[in-house]
mmCIF file of C-alpha atoms in Angstrom:
data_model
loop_
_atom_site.group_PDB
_atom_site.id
_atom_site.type_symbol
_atom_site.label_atom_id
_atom_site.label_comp_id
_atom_site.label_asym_id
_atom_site.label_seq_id
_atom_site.Cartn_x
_atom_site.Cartn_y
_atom_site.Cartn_z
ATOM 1 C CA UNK A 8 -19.219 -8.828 -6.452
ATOM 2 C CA UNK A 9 -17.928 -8.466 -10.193
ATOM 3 C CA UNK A 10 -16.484 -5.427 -11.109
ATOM 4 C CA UNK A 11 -18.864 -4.416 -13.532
ATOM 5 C CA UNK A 12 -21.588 -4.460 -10.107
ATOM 6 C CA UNK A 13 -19.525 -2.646 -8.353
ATOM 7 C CA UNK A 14 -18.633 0.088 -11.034
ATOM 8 C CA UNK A 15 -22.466 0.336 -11.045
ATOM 9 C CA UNK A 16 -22.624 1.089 -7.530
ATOM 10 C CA UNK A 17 -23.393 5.079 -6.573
ATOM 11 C CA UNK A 18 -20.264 6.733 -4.115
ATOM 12 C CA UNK A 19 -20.947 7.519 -0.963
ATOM 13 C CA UNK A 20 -21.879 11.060 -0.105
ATOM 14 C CA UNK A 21 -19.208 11.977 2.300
ATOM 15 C CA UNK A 22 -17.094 14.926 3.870
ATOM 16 C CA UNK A 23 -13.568 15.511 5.172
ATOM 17 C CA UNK A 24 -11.676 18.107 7.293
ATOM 18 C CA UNK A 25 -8.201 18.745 6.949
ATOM 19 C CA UNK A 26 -8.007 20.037 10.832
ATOM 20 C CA UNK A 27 -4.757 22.356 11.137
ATOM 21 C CA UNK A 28 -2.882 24.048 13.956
ATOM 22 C CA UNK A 29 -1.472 27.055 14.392
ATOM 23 C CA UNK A 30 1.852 25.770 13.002
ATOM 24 C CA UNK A 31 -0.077 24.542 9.990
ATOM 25 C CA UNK A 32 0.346 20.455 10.953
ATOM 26 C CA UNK A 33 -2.377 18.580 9.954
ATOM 27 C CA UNK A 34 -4.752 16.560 12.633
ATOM 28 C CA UNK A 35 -3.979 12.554 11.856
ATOM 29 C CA UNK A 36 -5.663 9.959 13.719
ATOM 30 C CA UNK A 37 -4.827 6.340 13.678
ATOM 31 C CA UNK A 38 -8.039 4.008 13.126
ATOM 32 C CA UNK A 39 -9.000 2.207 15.890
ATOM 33 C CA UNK A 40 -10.373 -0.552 13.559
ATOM 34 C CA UNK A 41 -7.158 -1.855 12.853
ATOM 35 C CA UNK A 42 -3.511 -2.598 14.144
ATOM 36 C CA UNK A 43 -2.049 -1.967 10.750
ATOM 37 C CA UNK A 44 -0.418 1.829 10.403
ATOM 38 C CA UNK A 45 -3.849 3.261 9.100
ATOM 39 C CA UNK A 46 -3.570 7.178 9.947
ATOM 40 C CA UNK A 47 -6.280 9.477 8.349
ATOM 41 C CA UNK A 48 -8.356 13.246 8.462
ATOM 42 C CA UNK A 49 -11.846 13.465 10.264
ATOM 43 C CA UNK A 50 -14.101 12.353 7.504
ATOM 44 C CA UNK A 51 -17.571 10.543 7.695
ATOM 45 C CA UNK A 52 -21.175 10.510 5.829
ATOM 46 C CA UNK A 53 -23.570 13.300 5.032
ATOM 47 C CA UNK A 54 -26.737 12.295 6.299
ATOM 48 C CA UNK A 55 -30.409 13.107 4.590
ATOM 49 C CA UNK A 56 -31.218 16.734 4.607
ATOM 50 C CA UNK A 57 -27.739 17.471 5.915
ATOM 51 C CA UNK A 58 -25.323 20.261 4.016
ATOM 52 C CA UNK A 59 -21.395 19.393 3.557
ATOM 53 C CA UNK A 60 -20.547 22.156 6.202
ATOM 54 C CA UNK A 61 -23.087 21.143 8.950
ATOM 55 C CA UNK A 62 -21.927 17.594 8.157
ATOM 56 C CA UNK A 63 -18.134 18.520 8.465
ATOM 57 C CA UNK A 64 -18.908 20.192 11.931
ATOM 58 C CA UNK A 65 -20.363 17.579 13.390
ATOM 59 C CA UNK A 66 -17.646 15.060 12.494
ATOM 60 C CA UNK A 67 -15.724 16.654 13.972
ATOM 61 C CA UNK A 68 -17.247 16.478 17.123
ATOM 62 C CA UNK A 69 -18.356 13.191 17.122
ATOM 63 C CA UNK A 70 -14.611 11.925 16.058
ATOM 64 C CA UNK A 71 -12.408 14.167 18.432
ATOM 65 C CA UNK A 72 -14.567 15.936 20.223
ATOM 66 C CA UNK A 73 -13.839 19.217 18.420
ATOM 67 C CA UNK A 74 -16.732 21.815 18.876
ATOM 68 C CA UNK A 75 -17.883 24.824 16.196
ATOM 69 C CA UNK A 76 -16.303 27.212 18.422
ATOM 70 C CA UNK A 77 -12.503 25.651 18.183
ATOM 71 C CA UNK A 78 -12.531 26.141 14.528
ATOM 72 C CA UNK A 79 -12.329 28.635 11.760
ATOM 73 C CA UNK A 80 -13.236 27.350 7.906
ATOM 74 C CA UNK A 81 -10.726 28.531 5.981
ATOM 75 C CA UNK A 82 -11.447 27.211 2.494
ATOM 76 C CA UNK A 83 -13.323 24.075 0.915
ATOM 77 C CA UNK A 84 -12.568 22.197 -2.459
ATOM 78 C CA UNK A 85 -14.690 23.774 -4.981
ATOM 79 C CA UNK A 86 -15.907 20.493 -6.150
ATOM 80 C CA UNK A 87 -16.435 17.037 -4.146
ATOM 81 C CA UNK A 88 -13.542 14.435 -4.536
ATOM 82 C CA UNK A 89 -14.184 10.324 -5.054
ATOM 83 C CA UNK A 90 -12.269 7.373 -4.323
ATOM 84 C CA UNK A 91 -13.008 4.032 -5.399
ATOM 85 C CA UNK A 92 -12.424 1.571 -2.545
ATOM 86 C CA UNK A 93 -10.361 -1.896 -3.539
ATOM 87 C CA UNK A 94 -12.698 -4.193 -5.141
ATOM 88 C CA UNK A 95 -12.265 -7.105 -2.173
ATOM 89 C CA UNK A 96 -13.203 -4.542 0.684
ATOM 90 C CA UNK A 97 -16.456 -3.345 -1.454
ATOM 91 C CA UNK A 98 -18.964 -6.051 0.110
ATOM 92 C CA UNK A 99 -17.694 -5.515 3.570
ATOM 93 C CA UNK A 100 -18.372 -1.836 3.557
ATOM 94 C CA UNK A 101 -21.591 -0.314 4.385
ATOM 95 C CA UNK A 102 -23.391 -3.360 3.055
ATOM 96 C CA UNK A 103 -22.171 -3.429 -0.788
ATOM 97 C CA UNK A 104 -24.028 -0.368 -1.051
ATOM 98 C CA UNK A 105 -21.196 1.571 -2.715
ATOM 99 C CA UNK A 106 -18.114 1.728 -4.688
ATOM 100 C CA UNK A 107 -16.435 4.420 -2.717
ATOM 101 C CA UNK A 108 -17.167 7.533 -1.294
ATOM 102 C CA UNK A 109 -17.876 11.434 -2.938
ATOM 103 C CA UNK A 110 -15.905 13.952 -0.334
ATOM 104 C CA UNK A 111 -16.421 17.776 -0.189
ATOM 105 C CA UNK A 112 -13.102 18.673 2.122
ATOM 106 C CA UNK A 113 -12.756 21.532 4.389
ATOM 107 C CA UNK A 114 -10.150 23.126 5.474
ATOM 108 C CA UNK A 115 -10.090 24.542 9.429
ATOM 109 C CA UNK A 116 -7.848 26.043 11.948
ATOM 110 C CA UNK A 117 -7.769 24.538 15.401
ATOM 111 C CA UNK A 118 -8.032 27.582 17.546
ATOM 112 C CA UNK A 119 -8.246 25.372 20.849
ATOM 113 C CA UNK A 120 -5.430 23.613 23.052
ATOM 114 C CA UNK A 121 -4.302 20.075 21.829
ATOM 115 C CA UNK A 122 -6.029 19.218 25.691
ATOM 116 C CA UNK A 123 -9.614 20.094 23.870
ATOM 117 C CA UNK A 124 -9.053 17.360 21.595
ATOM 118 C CA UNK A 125 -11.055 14.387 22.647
ATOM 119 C CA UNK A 126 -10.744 10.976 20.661
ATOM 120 C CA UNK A 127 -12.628 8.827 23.362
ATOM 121 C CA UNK A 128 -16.041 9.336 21.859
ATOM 122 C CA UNK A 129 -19.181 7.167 22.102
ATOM 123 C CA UNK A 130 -18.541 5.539 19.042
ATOM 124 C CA UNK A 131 -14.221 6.216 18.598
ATOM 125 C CA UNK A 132 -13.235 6.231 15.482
ATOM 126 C CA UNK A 133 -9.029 6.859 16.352
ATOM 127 C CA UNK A 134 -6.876 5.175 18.809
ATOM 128 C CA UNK A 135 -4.682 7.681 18.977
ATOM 129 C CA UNK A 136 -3.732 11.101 17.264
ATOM 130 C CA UNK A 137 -0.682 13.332 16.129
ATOM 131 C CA UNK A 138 0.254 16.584 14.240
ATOM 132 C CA UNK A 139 1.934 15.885 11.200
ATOM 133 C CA UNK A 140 2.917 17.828 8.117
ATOM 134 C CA UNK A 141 1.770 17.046 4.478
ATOM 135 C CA UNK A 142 4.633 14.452 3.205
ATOM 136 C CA UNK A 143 4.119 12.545 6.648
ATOM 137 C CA UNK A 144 0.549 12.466 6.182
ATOM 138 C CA UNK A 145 0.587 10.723 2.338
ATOM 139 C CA UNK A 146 3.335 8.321 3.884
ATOM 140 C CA UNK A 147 0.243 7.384 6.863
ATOM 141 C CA UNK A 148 -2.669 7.058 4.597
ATOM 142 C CA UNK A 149 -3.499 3.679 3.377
ATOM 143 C CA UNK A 150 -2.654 3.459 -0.260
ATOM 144 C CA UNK A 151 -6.362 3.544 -1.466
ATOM 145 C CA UNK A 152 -7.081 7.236 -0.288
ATOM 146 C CA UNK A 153 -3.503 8.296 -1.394
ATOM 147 C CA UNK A 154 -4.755 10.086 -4.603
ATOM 148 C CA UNK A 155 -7.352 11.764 -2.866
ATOM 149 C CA UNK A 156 -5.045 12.945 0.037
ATOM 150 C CA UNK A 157 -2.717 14.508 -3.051
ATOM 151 C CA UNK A 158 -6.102 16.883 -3.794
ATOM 152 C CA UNK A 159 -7.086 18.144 -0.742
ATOM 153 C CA UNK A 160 -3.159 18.601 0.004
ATOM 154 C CA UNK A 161 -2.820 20.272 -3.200
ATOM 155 C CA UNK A 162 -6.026 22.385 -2.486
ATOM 156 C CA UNK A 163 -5.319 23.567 0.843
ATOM 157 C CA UNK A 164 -1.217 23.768 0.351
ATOM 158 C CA UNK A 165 -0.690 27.774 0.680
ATOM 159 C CA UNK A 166 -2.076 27.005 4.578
ATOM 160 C CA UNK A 167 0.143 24.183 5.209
ATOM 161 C CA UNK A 168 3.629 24.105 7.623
#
C-alpha cells in the first residue's frame, strides 16, 4: 500500500483500560503473538451497536478474565486517542482495512486478588502479566503506541503509584 492509501484509510474504533491496583501499578500483559518484549493495557475493538464502556468491560473479560464486579471506573479520556500503525504492518492488520486505531481509555481499579486475574482465555491475547508503574510501562510498549501511552499516562497520572 502507498502512503497516500493508507492515510486514506478510516482508524479503527477501539478502547483501552488502564487496569490499576490498589498500589496504583498498572496491569501489563506481554502479547502472546510475539517473542519480542511487546508488553501492553487491555485494549480491543468496539463492535456495532456497542458503547466505549460496555466495550471496555468486556475486554476485559475476554483478555484476563476480569469481571464488572472486580472493577471501579474511575475516569475516561474526554476525547478518543489515535495511533497510526507503521506503514509495513498496515496490510497485515485487520485486512488493510485501517491506518490505526481511535481509543477512548478508561481508567479502573482492580478491587479483586491478583489470583482473579485470568490470561488463559479462549482466544489469549497475553502470555504472561505483571504490575508495573508508569516509566516501566512506556519502556514495555512497542515504540508505535508510545505517544499514545504518554496520553492516557498523562490523563490518568493523579491515580498512578
Amino acid at each position: 500500500m502507498t502512503p497516500d492509501e493508507i492515510a486514506a484509510l478510516p482508524y479503527r474504533p477501539c478502547v483501552g483500560v488502564m487496569l490499576i491496583n490498589r498500589e496504583g501499578k498498572i496491569f501489563a500483559g506481554q502479547r502472546i503473538d510475539t517473542q519480542a518484549p511487546a508488553w501492553q493495557m487491555p485494549q480491543g475493538g468496539v463492535d456495532a451497536g456497542e458503547d466505549a464502556r460496555t466495550a471496555a468491560l468486556r475486554e476485559l473479560r475476554e483478555e484476563i478474565g476480569v469481571t464488572p464486579d472486580l472493577v471501579e471506573i474511575l475516569s475516561e479520556t474526554p476525547q478518543p486517542l489515535a495511533y497510526d500503525l507503521p506503514h509495513d504492518i498496515v496490510p497485515r492488520i485487520w485486512k488493510g482495512r485501517f491506518r490505526g486505531q481511535q481509543q477512548r481509555w478508561f481508567l479502573m481499579r482492580f478491587l479483586g486478588d491478583d489470583a482473579q486475574i485470568d490470561i488463559d482465555q479462549p482466544h489469549p491475547e497475553f502470555s504472561r502479566w505483571r504490575w508495573i508503574d508508569a516509566d516501566q510501562m512506556l519502556g514495555a510498549i512497542v515504540p508505535f503506541k508510545r505517544a499514545i501511552y504518554e496520553q492516557v499516562i498523562d490523563a490518568f497520572r493523579e491515580h498512578l503509584a
